[in-house]
Amino acid sequence: MTELLKVSSLVTRLNNGPRIVDDISFSIKQGETFALLGESGCGKSMTALSLMRLLPGGIHIESGTVQLDEADILALPERIMREVRGGKMAMIFQEPGLSLNPVMTVGDQIAEALELHHELHDAAVRARCVELLDQVGIPDAARRLNEYPFQLSGGMKQRVMIAMALAGEPKLLIADEPTTALDVTIQAQVLQLLRDTQAQTGMALLLITHDLGVVSEMAHQVAVMYAGHIVEQATREQLFASPAHPYTQKLFAALPDAALGGQPLAAIPGSVPPLHDIPKGCRFAPRCDKAWALCHEQAPEWTKLAEGQGVRCHLYGEGRWEKREGEAILSRADAPPSPASGRGAGGEDKLLQVSDLKVHFPIRKGILQRTAGHVKAVDGLSLEIQQGRTLALVGESGCGKTTVGKALLQLIRPTAGSVCYAGNNLVGLDAQQLREQRAGMQMVFQDPYASLNPKMRVAEILQEGMDALAIGNNGAERQRRIDELLDQVGLAQAAKWRYPHEFSGGQRQRIAIARALAVNPKLLICDEPTSALDVSVQAQILNLLKSLQQELRLSYLFITHNLAVVEYLAHEVCVMYLGRIVERGTAADVLHNAQHPYTRALLSAVPRIDGRGMEVIRLAGDMPSPANPPQGCHFHPRCVHADAVCRSVYPAATNSSTTHAVHCHLYGGER
Amino acid sequence: MMPVILWTDALIFLLIAVGLTSAWWIRQRPHLMLPWQRVAKSSVGMVSLLVLSLFVLVGLLDTLHYRVALPEKNNGQTVYSPEVLSAFDALASGLRSRTEKTYSAPLAAYLYAKESLETPDGKVLRDYPRLKFGGAHLGDPQHELVGDVVKWALMGALGGLLVGAVVITVILVSFRRKPESSDVKELRSRQGEDVVPLRRAGLRGWIPALAGMTSAGPLRALLIATLIIAALIGAVANLSTAYHVLGTDKVGQDVLYLSLKSIRTGLVIGTVTTLVMLPFALLFGIAAGYLRGWVDDAIQYVYTVLSSIPSVLLIAAAVLMMQVVIEMHGDWFQTSAARADVRLLALCMILGVTSWTGLCRLLRGETLKLREQEYIQAAQAFGVSSFRILTRHIVPNVMHIVLISVVMDFSALVLAEAVLSYVGVGVDPTTISFGTMINAARLEMGRDPMVWWALAAAFSFMLVLVLAANLFADAVRDAFDPRLNRTEGAK
């Protein structure tokens, strides 16, 4: 195999500013998948844009060479470069919804690329478009050509993006976080598609991702990036068998896993250093527990380990073997014994009891705004949470899980059903009565960047709830409480007088948690609190949530799509599909003995870093619209086991054990 | 002398009082002071503030109205002149009283129109007559004029520079003395030897000390701007004692005087209208966006209807009605100035009531976006009342839009006044404003040779005023945007 792309000593920097991509070298062979792995802000996307020479204003390539097929990309005139883009290398982006032009039909957008690179016309273009859409697995391609992006689902849009990228028959496809915005089942489809396409066309793939699971499924070669440097490069097998750089090791350790039980995750303290404040010496040194004086003074050189594996770390310099071995043993031993395991510690009293909750949004049509139908976002949901326990509500986007969270807090008024918190039904209370109950239940939101008012200082943010619910008698008492809260969530008290934008994502999420805790709630509704965060920061937040639960005997309703997090944190799990719970049980029941076909598909679609994992069940198609759910079992159009009964009758709950229930005809009495 | 407080004066005093109170309030709170300290660090912001404050100063002087007591008495009671003057009129009494017969060009010694002149030997000549005041001291203007103008200008500029330098020195000294008396040690440690020559040495020590101070960004810019402006004012002031710097208008009034008088009208229309318009726009905009439902429907219907009526038509109708009321109740007003003033105020009100729709729509849109933000939902989850959410979360986050559009509107309003004066429904004809000046320029521009200076003067004064306001608003907005600023550890 020949080397298709060869990048050597590439440096990209802000004009007169810091280096964003710092001395990067790698090469990709034909037909190979090269993964660039790293947290946000590490320079992964900038590397990709440098290769395409599509850097935004104010950033330029300072030095280095990029060779694609023997041609020096950085020396080409712009006119030829335009042919290279799309023709030899193509790129697909993270957010499929934003990378398609909303006012052009899908066909026109693909045709645009085709006409540029192949000089095809009219009928030939159309035929090729259909062919491309077929290739990326879009059913009924000829009809889809005339549709607009808004008529397609997220997964479909990403497929169209891939089709557009393939239109120029590129030799190298750069995929910048292609599945981050997609659900796991859709992610599995897209990754499979990328693999199939690669096998067919023999193109090389540069995959940019932060997800170790995706890397383990896709990559042949992996480079780990940190603060502009590649800190480690290896084949997938080498990397997953023996990660060399402390950062890589930490990334693996930070992944939540049920096997850890009650132990805290090995979070990496701090966050990626900002560009203008890159430490002297090794860039990872401030967060590295193996760092010693040298690490802080001198930047490590690239050290070659085995064939194909290299690392940028002082530990692998000459004569450092002993140090490394000693440290490694130590680091494994210092994991503290798990403190009184959170599991089973819950009391018997039911803190929250929800029965038959329904949230329907009317669809209005016509001039008179008559109700033409309902979007049944939540349709008859029941659950209960005991004090000190965690219930995870799992489902893909659009299944109504966020609506559940808001309906519980009465931010959205439920259409029917009851929400009993500590024995009081909250549904139908007026604003005043509701306020008396507010303190008990609070919410932590998904996006720490949107959940804090940018114009208020931390102290004001924390005080707001206390003021509204009259907690604490006077100003001084509240200030004391604020200090206490900041301590609790692991922030310095000086943080009080700062504005939210001065904090990183993880710190902001800590502030959001402190805000919720300010009113002494017993139940926290966490709506995907870690999905906007990097893996290492996610571990910090999960650890915090877990320790708060043990300290304060909090209950959590943990709304998420991330099954790994569920495994680590939850006592009980409910799986939601299209507004209804399809399977419920203890974490062990649901995750290790899943019964509903949907749960199984969901579990199998999660990319695993250890390569174990069960036989993969691919789900066809997307989730149907909640405005028009299918007859019978909601899942039957995507289910391989579906038969006539499934198509006509919604299955009742079947208990397979005292804690485990499933809504599926497969387990019903009649089968 | 009897002080007179017209309606707009009262409103301006109210505005000043509110401004001072909030300044005092902010001074007490260091975290509120912080953004203003950032404004103080911006060169552009401080220079535009300087220019702006000169305009405001002229406007304020022009706001202090009074009536002069006449010498004769009526049954022992003092009789006051029917003419209402202002402190500015008193200061610029020379400018006000030196009126020519008709048009004259800037810095001219001759009238702009030919007249029949009788020479001493009895012949009748048609020629440009000499001005009564402009360049009256010259023997042979045709040859001496340029040199004389330059001389007067230079002398004035020098005097201005001198005054400017004195003012700067006084300010710098008082600036430095303050911390010195409070804590000499700390200051010394902070500024090193810098302090010593200031106190001990005379002039020689001053220069390096000044140079050291001026190296800091805004201070240096401010010093330079002050000197330039002082020189300019000096030159203009000196010239204006002997010439009409910006020429004269149709009835021979000095255009410089008219321009300076127009500033108050412009400021009143800009600020009072905004004051009237802002509550409508802010309240209705965010209420519609946040509360949705029937409130949104009602407010939307109102502003859609209001903005679909041609605004000039609406304003004209309202102004004409108001005019009729004023005409019918002549006894309400003691002086013609009071009547003109009420008309100005009414115009502000009408402009305000008809012009809130644009900002309201913007704010509604922004609020619609904000209300879906998670921090609003977090506040709702705490049971925070709608009113508090509006004031604590929504208003601060739409303030940048308000600030920008208010400053943009300021210039639009000054122009609107010109347009309305053109239609004949603007300010009272006796009120001096940029609008009436521009309106008059309609005929002047059509003359041959063209009379350009009145329009040019109005244009450049408005340009400087609006530009300064825009730049200052920019600096303020930047200083208040937390995303652009890292807190330097308040507290």
PDB file of C-alpha atoms in Angstrom, chain A residues 300-523:
ATOM      1  CA  PRO A 300       9.345  16.148  25.435  1.00  0.00           C
ATOM      2  CA  GLU A 301      10.602  14.953  22.070  1.00  0.00           C
ATOM      3  CA  TRP A 302       8.958  12.376  19.878  1.00  0.00           C
ATOM      4  CA  THR A 303      10.042   8.915  20.976  1.00  0.00           C
ATOM      5  CA  LYS A 304       9.585   5.867  18.804  1.00  0.00           C
ATOM      6  CA  LEU A 305       8.551   2.807  20.754  1.00  0.00           C
ATOM      7  CA  ALA A 306       7.679  -0.273  18.770  1.00  0.00           C
ATOM      8  CA  GLU A 307       7.093  -0.471  15.047  1.00  0.00           C
ATOM      9  CA  GLY A 308       4.456   2.103  14.208  1.00  0.00           C
ATOM     10  CA  GLN A 309       4.026   3.400  17.734  1.00  0.00           C
ATOM     11  CA  GLY A 310       5.399   6.677  18.950  1.00  0.00           C
ATOM     12  CA  VAL A 311       4.822   8.902  21.928  1.00  0.00           C
ATOM     13  CA  ARG A 312       5.686  12.404  23.069  1.00  0.00           C
ATOM     14  CA  CYS A 313       6.470  11.906  26.736  1.00  0.00           C
ATOM     15  CA  HIS A 314       9.512  12.101  28.985  1.00  0.00           C
ATOM     16  CA  LEU A 315       8.612   8.784  30.535  1.00  0.00           C
ATOM     17  CA  TYR A 316       9.791   7.107  27.381  1.00  0.00           C
ATOM     18  CA  GLY A 317      13.046   8.998  27.126  1.00  0.00           C
ATOM     19  CA  GLU A 318      16.252   7.087  27.660  1.00  0.00           C
ATOM     20  CA  GLY A 319      16.767   5.545  31.055  1.00  0.00           C
ATOM     21  CA  ARG A 320      13.306   6.299  32.369  1.00  0.00           C
ATOM     22  CA  TRP A 321      12.060   2.741  32.407  1.00  0.00           C
ATOM     23  CA  GLU A 322      12.273   2.337  36.122  1.00  0.00           C
ATOM     24  CA  LYS A 323      10.457   5.504  36.828  1.00  0.00           C
ATOM     25  CA  ARG A 324       7.667   4.528  34.503  1.00  0.00           C
ATOM     26  CA  GLU A 325       7.266   0.984  35.833  1.00  0.00           C
ATOM     27  CA  GLY A 326       7.255   2.166  39.416  1.00  0.00           C
ATOM     28  CA  GLU A 327       4.699   4.841  38.712  1.00  0.00           C
ATOM     29  CA  ALA A 328       2.499   2.492  36.772  1.00  0.00           C
ATOM     30  CA  ILE A 329       2.272   0.016  39.613  1.00  0.00           C
ATOM     31  CA  LEU A 330       1.648   2.788  42.068  1.00  0.00           C
ATOM     32  CA  SER A 331      -1.086   4.341  40.004  1.00  0.00           C
ATOM     33  CA  ARG A 332      -2.913   1.063  39.779  1.00  0.00           C
ATOM     34  CA  ALA A 333      -2.654   0.499  43.488  1.00  0.00           C
ATOM     35  CA  ASP A 334      -3.777   3.895  44.645  1.00  0.00           C
ATOM     36  CA  ALA A 335      -7.351   3.485  43.556  1.00  0.00           C
ATOM     37  CA  PRO A 336      -9.112   3.834  46.911  1.00  0.00           C
ATOM     38  CA  PRO A 337     -11.409   1.062  48.054  1.00  0.00           C
ATOM     39  CA  SER A 338     -14.949   1.884  47.221  1.00  0.00           C
ATOM     40  CA  PRO A 339     -16.679   3.729  50.030  1.00  0.00           C
ATOM     41  CA  ALA A 340     -19.921   2.242  51.217  1.00  0.00           C
ATOM     42  CA  SER A 341     -21.294   1.286  47.876  1.00  0.00           C
ATOM     43  CA  GLY A 342     -24.080   3.500  46.626  1.00  0.00           C
ATOM     44  CA  ARG A 343     -26.024   0.552  45.376  1.00  0.00           C
ATOM     45  CA  GLY A 344     -28.652  -0.830  47.626  1.00  0.00           C
ATOM     46  CA  ALA A 345     -28.190   2.047  50.032  1.00  0.00           C
ATOM     47  CA  GLY A 346     -31.520   3.521  49.086  1.00  0.00           C
ATOM     48  CA  GLY A 347     -34.401   3.718  51.482  1.00  0.00           C
ATOM     49  CA  GLU A 348     -37.805   2.284  50.892  1.00  0.00           C
ATOM     50  CA  ASP A 349     -39.755   5.531  50.894  1.00  0.00           C
ATOM     51  CA  LYS A 350     -40.863   6.582  47.468  1.00  0.00           C
ATOM     52  CA  LEU A 351     -39.773  10.138  46.837  1.00  0.00           C
ATOM     53  CA  LEU A 352     -41.350  10.585  43.452  1.00  0.00           C
ATOM     54  CA  GLN A 353     -44.213   8.689  42.006  1.00  0.00           C
ATOM     55  CA  VAL A 354     -45.377   9.351  38.496  1.00  0.00           C
ATOM     56  CA  SER A 355     -48.317   7.564  37.048  1.00  0.00           C
ATOM     57  CA  ASP A 356     -49.721   7.652  33.578  1.00  0.00           C
ATOM     58  CA  LEU A 357     -48.097  10.968  32.743  1.00  0.00           C
ATOM     59  CA  LYS A 358     -49.113  12.363  29.395  1.00  0.00           C
ATOM     60  CA  VAL A 359     -47.823  15.432  27.606  1.00  0.00           C
ATOM     61  CA  HIS A 360     -49.523  16.114  24.312  1.00  0.00           C
ATOM     62  CA  PHE A 361     -48.781  19.149  22.216  1.00  0.00           C
ATOM     63  CA  PRO A 362     -51.622  20.212  19.949  1.00  0.00           C
ATOM     64  CA  ILE A 363     -50.845  20.608  16.266  1.00  0.00           C
ATOM     65  CA  ARG A 364     -52.768  23.597  15.011  1.00  0.00           C
ATOM     66  CA  LYS A 365     -53.733  24.128  11.430  1.00  0.00           C
ATOM     67  CA  GLY A 366     -55.562  26.656   9.317  1.00  0.00           C
ATOM     68  CA  ILE A 367     -56.546  30.241   9.916  1.00  0.00           C
ATOM     69  CA  LEU A 368     -58.655  29.445  12.941  1.00  0.00           C
ATOM     70  CA  GLN A 369     -55.837  27.461  14.538  1.00  0.00           C
ATOM     71  CA  ARG A 370     -58.006  24.426  14.993  1.00  0.00           C
ATOM     72  CA  THR A 371     -56.338  21.496  16.653  1.00  0.00           C
ATOM     73  CA  ALA A 372     -55.644  18.981  13.941  1.00  0.00           C
ATOM     74  CA  GLY A 373     -53.893  16.393  16.036  1.00  0.00           C
ATOM     75  CA  HIS A 374     -51.484  15.910  18.881  1.00  0.00           C
ATOM     76  CA  VAL A 375     -47.795  15.285  19.181  1.00  0.00           C
ATOM     77  CA  LYS A 376     -47.757  12.684  21.892  1.00  0.00           C
ATOM     78  CA  ALA A 377     -44.365  13.527  23.322  1.00  0.00           C
ATOM     79  CA  VAL A 378     -45.038  11.590  26.498  1.00  0.00           C
ATOM     80  CA  ASP A 379     -47.809   9.095  26.380  1.00  0.00           C
ATOM     81  CA  GLY A 380     -48.702   7.314  29.576  1.00  0.00           C
ATOM     82  CA  LEU A 381     -45.468   7.114  31.497  1.00  0.00           C
ATOM     83  CA  SER A 382     -45.172   5.784  35.024  1.00  0.00           C
ATOM     84  CA  LEU A 383     -42.107   5.610  37.195  1.00  0.00           C
ATOM     85  CA  GLU A 384     -41.038   5.952  40.767  1.00  0.00           C
ATOM     86  CA  ILE A 385     -37.837   6.981  42.440  1.00  0.00           C
ATOM     87  CA  GLN A 386     -36.800   6.151  45.968  1.00  0.00           C
ATOM     88  CA  GLN A 387     -34.731   8.332  48.191  1.00  0.00           C
ATOM     89  CA  GLY A 388     -31.024   8.132  47.486  1.00  0.00           C
ATOM     90  CA  ARG A 389     -31.421   6.138  44.278  1.00  0.00           C
ATOM     91  CA  THR A 390     -30.751   6.927  40.685  1.00  0.00           C
ATOM     92  CA  LEU A 391     -33.210   6.198  37.940  1.00  0.00           C
ATOM     93  CA  ALA A 392     -31.862   6.488  34.434  1.00  0.00           C
ATOM     94  CA  LEU A 393     -34.231   7.328  31.643  1.00  0.00           C
ATOM     95  CA  VAL A 394     -32.641   6.151  28.429  1.00  0.00           C
ATOM     96  CA  GLY A 395     -33.701   6.831  24.892  1.00  0.00           C
ATOM     97  CA  GLU A 396     -32.721   8.342  21.588  1.00  0.00           C
ATOM     98  CA  SER A 397     -33.364  11.948  20.734  1.00  0.00           C
ATOM     99  CA  GLY A 398     -37.007  12.672  20.047  1.00  0.00           C
ATOM    100  CA  CYS A 399     -38.338   9.957  22.316  1.00  0.00           C
ATOM    101  CA  GLY A 400     -39.662  12.500  24.800  1.00  0.00           C
ATOM    102  CA  LYS A 401     -37.239  12.069  27.660  1.00  0.00           C
ATOM    103  CA  THR A 402     -36.447  15.765  28.065  1.00  0.00           C
ATOM    104  CA  THR A 403     -40.166  16.520  28.001  1.00  0.00           C
ATOM    105  CA  VAL A 404     -40.594  14.098  30.878  1.00  0.00           C
ATOM    106  CA  GLY A 405     -38.035  16.025  32.915  1.00  0.00           C
ATOM    107  CA  LYS A 406     -39.739  19.330  32.257  1.00  0.00           C
ATOM    108  CA  ALA A 407     -43.198  17.931  32.875  1.00  0.00           C
ATOM    109  CA  LEU A 408     -42.089  16.605  36.251  1.00  0.00           C
ATOM    110  CA  LEU A 409     -40.980  20.087  37.226  1.00  0.00           C
ATOM    111  CA  GLN A 410     -44.224  21.475  35.784  1.00  0.00           C
ATOM    112  CA  LEU A 411     -42.250  23.636  33.401  1.00  0.00           C
ATOM    113  CA  ILE A 412     -44.501  22.080  30.812  1.00  0.00           C
ATOM    114  CA  ARG A 413     -47.961  21.388  32.140  1.00  0.00           C
ATOM    115  CA  PRO A 414     -48.789  17.697  31.706  1.00  0.00           C
ATOM    116  CA  THR A 415     -51.955  16.861  29.785  1.00  0.00           C
ATOM    117  CA  ALA A 416     -52.927  14.064  32.125  1.00  0.00           C
ATOM    118  CA  GLY A 417     -51.589  11.844  34.855  1.00  0.00           C
ATOM    119  CA  SER A 418     -50.138  12.593  38.232  1.00  0.00           C
ATOM    120  CA  VAL A 419     -46.739  13.549  39.593  1.00  0.00           C
ATOM    121  CA  CYS A 420     -46.544  12.896  43.322  1.00  0.00           C
ATOM    122  CA  TYR A 421     -43.534  14.371  45.031  1.00  0.00           C
ATOM    123  CA  ALA A 422     -43.262  13.312  48.672  1.00  0.00           C
ATOM    124  CA  GLY A 423     -46.966  12.529  48.679  1.00  0.00           C
ATOM    125  CA  ASN A 424     -48.193  15.781  47.083  1.00  0.00           C
ATOM    126  CA  ASN A 425     -49.619  15.736  43.611  1.00  0.00           C
ATOM    127  CA  LEU A 426     -48.016  18.570  41.663  1.00  0.00           C
ATOM    128  CA  VAL A 427     -50.271  18.413  38.625  1.00  0.00           C
ATOM    129  CA  GLY A 428     -52.878  21.142  38.654  1.00  0.00           C
ATOM    130  CA  LEU A 429     -51.374  23.200  41.482  1.00  0.00           C
ATOM    131  CA  ASP A 430     -51.377  26.952  40.965  1.00  0.00           C
ATOM    132  CA  ALA A 431     -48.175  28.953  40.877  1.00  0.00           C
ATOM    133  CA  GLN A 432     -48.201  29.768  44.591  1.00  0.00           C
ATOM    134  CA  GLN A 433     -48.809  26.219  45.784  1.00  0.00           C
ATOM    135  CA  LEU A 434     -46.269  24.951  43.324  1.00  0.00           C
ATOM    136  CA  ARG A 435     -43.628  27.300  44.656  1.00  0.00           C
ATOM    137  CA  GLU A 436     -43.866  25.628  48.036  1.00  0.00           C
ATOM    138  CA  GLN A 437     -42.932  22.347  46.427  1.00  0.00           C
ATOM    139  CA  ARG A 438     -40.232  23.728  44.143  1.00  0.00           C
ATOM    140  CA  ALA A 439     -37.372  23.332  46.565  1.00  0.00           C
ATOM    141  CA  GLY A 440     -37.654  19.571  46.576  1.00  0.00           C
ATOM    142  CA  MET A 441     -36.991  18.998  42.905  1.00  0.00           C
ATOM    143  CA  GLN A 442     -34.435  20.752  40.739  1.00  0.00           C
ATOM    144  CA  MET A 443     -32.956  20.330  37.314  1.00  0.00           C
ATOM    145  CA  VAL A 444     -29.451  20.275  35.842  1.00  0.00           C
ATOM    146  CA  PHE A 445     -29.486  21.070  32.165  1.00  0.00           C
ATOM    147  CA  GLN A 446     -27.667  19.661  29.211  1.00  0.00           C
ATOM    148  CA  ASP A 447     -25.749  22.606  27.869  1.00  0.00           C
ATOM    149  CA  PRO A 448     -23.678  24.401  30.500  1.00  0.00           C
ATOM    150  CA  TYR A 449     -23.154  27.230  28.036  1.00  0.00           C
ATOM    151  CA  ALA A 450     -26.863  27.979  27.723  1.00  0.00           C
ATOM    152  CA  SER A 451     -27.966  27.240  31.244  1.00  0.00           C
ATOM    153  CA  LEU A 452     -26.180  30.107  32.995  1.00  0.00           C
ATOM    154  CA  ASN A 453     -27.198  33.710  32.400  1.00  0.00           C
ATOM    155  CA  PRO A 454     -24.113  35.375  30.922  1.00  0.00           C
ATOM    156  CA  LYS A 455     -24.934  38.701  32.569  1.00  0.00           C
ATOM    157  CA  MET A 456     -25.096  37.405  36.113  1.00  0.00           C
ATOM    158  CA  ARG A 457     -22.222  36.594  38.386  1.00  0.00           C
ATOM    159  CA  VAL A 458     -21.932  33.200  39.999  1.00  0.00           C
ATOM    160  CA  ALA A 459     -23.037  34.469  43.390  1.00  0.00           C
ATOM    161  CA  GLU A 460     -26.144  36.017  41.863  1.00  0.00           C
ATOM    162  CA  ILE A 461     -26.903  32.838  39.953  1.00  0.00           C
ATOM    163  CA  LEU A 462     -26.655  30.744  43.101  1.00  0.00           C
ATOM    164  CA  GLN A 463     -28.632  33.221  45.137  1.00  0.00           C
ATOM    165  CA  GLU A 464     -31.528  33.433  42.756  1.00  0.00           C
ATOM    166  CA  GLY A 465     -33.162  30.209  43.835  1.00  0.00           C
ATOM    167  CA  MET A 466     -32.616  30.969  47.503  1.00  0.00           C
ATOM    168  CA  ASP A 467     -34.244  34.352  47.083  1.00  0.00           C
ATOM    169  CA  ALA A 468     -37.182  32.947  45.190  1.00  0.00           C
ATOM    170  CA  LEU A 469     -37.834  30.168  47.660  1.00  0.00           C
ATOM    171  CA  ALA A 470     -36.891  32.158  50.758  1.00  0.00           C
ATOM    172  CA  ILE A 471     -34.101  29.894  51.879  1.00  0.00           C
ATOM    173  CA  GLY A 472     -31.779  31.411  54.415  1.00  0.00           C
ATOM    174  CA  ASN A 473     -32.958  34.307  56.523  1.00  0.00           C
ATOM    175  CA  ASN A 474     -30.660  37.090  55.470  1.00  0.00           C
ATOM    176  CA  GLY A 475     -27.957  38.061  53.043  1.00  0.00           C
ATOM    177  CA  ALA A 476     -25.072  36.931  55.190  1.00  0.00           C
ATOM    178  CA  GLU A 477     -26.548  33.502  55.706  1.00  0.00           C
ATOM    179  CA  ARG A 478     -27.071  33.104  51.999  1.00  0.00           C
ATOM    180  CA  GLN A 479     -23.519  34.177  51.252  1.00  0.00           C
ATOM    181  CA  ARG A 480     -22.282  31.536  53.681  1.00  0.00           C
ATOM    182  CA  ARG A 481     -24.426  28.980  51.941  1.00  0.00           C
ATOM    183  CA  ILE A 482     -22.980  30.029  48.586  1.00  0.00           C
ATOM    184  CA  ASP A 483     -19.446  29.491  49.869  1.00  0.00           C
ATOM    185  CA  GLU A 484     -20.472  26.121  51.174  1.00  0.00           C
ATOM    186  CA  LEU A 485     -22.025  25.155  47.840  1.00  0.00           C
ATOM    187  CA  LEU A 486     -18.953  26.159  45.890  1.00  0.00           C
ATOM    188  CA  ASP A 487     -16.884  24.000  48.203  1.00  0.00           C
ATOM    189  CA  GLN A 488     -19.251  21.141  47.700  1.00  0.00           C
ATOM    190  CA  VAL A 489     -18.975  21.185  43.948  1.00  0.00           C
ATOM    191  CA  GLY A 490     -15.236  21.726  44.035  1.00  0.00           C
ATOM    192  CA  LEU A 491     -14.878  25.349  42.990  1.00  0.00           C
ATOM    193  CA  ALA A 492     -12.810  28.037  44.670  1.00  0.00           C
ATOM    194  CA  GLN A 493     -14.773  30.600  46.643  1.00  0.00           C
ATOM    195  CA  ALA A 494     -13.245  33.345  44.539  1.00  0.00           C
ATOM    196  CA  ALA A 495     -15.417  32.011  41.720  1.00  0.00           C
ATOM    197  CA  LYS A 496     -18.334  33.805  43.331  1.00  0.00           C
ATOM    198  CA  TRP A 497     -17.546  37.142  41.762  1.00  0.00           C
ATOM    199  CA  ARG A 498     -16.907  35.948  38.260  1.00  0.00           C
ATOM    200  CA  TYR A 499     -19.115  35.672  35.233  1.00  0.00           C
ATOM    201  CA  PRO A 500     -19.946  32.251  33.793  1.00  0.00           C
ATOM    202  CA  HIS A 501     -18.037  32.755  30.549  1.00  0.00           C
ATOM    203  CA  GLU A 502     -14.787  32.732  32.490  1.00  0.00           C
ATOM    204  CA  PHE A 503     -15.221  29.071  33.290  1.00  0.00           C
ATOM    205  CA  SER A 504     -14.701  25.973  31.198  1.00  0.00           C
ATOM    206  CA  GLY A 505     -17.578  23.665  30.309  1.00  0.00           C
ATOM    207  CA  GLY A 506     -16.943  21.353  33.242  1.00  0.00           C
ATOM    208  CA  GLN A 507     -16.728  24.198  35.733  1.00  0.00           C
ATOM    209  CA  ARG A 508     -19.915  25.672  34.364  1.00  0.00           C
ATOM    210  CA  GLN A 509     -21.687  22.401  34.862  1.00  0.00           C
ATOM    211  CA  ARG A 510     -20.434  22.448  38.472  1.00  0.00           C
ATOM    212  CA  ILE A 511     -21.969  25.890  38.878  1.00  0.00           C
ATOM    213  CA  ALA A 512     -25.224  24.604  37.415  1.00  0.00           C
ATOM    214  CA  ILE A 513     -25.206  21.748  39.910  1.00  0.00           C
ATOM    215  CA  ALA A 514     -24.474  24.149  42.755  1.00  0.00           C
ATOM    216  CA  ARG A 515     -27.384  26.305  41.630  1.00  0.00           C
ATOM    217  CA  ALA A 516     -29.718  23.340  41.798  1.00  0.00           C
ATOM    218  CA  LEU A 517     -28.351  22.304  45.189  1.00  0.00           C
ATOM    219  CA  ALA A 518     -28.782  25.796  46.593  1.00  0.00           C
ATOM    220  CA  VAL A 519     -32.380  25.111  47.574  1.00  0.00           C
ATOM    221  CA  ASN A 520     -31.635  21.756  49.243  1.00  0.00           C
ATOM    222  CA  PRO A 521     -33.516  19.558  46.785  1.00  0.00           C
ATOM    223  CA  LYS A 522     -34.017  15.882  47.415  1.00  0.00           C
ATOM    224  CA  LEU A 523     -34.357  15.003  43.769  1.00  0.00           C
TER     225      LEU A 523
END
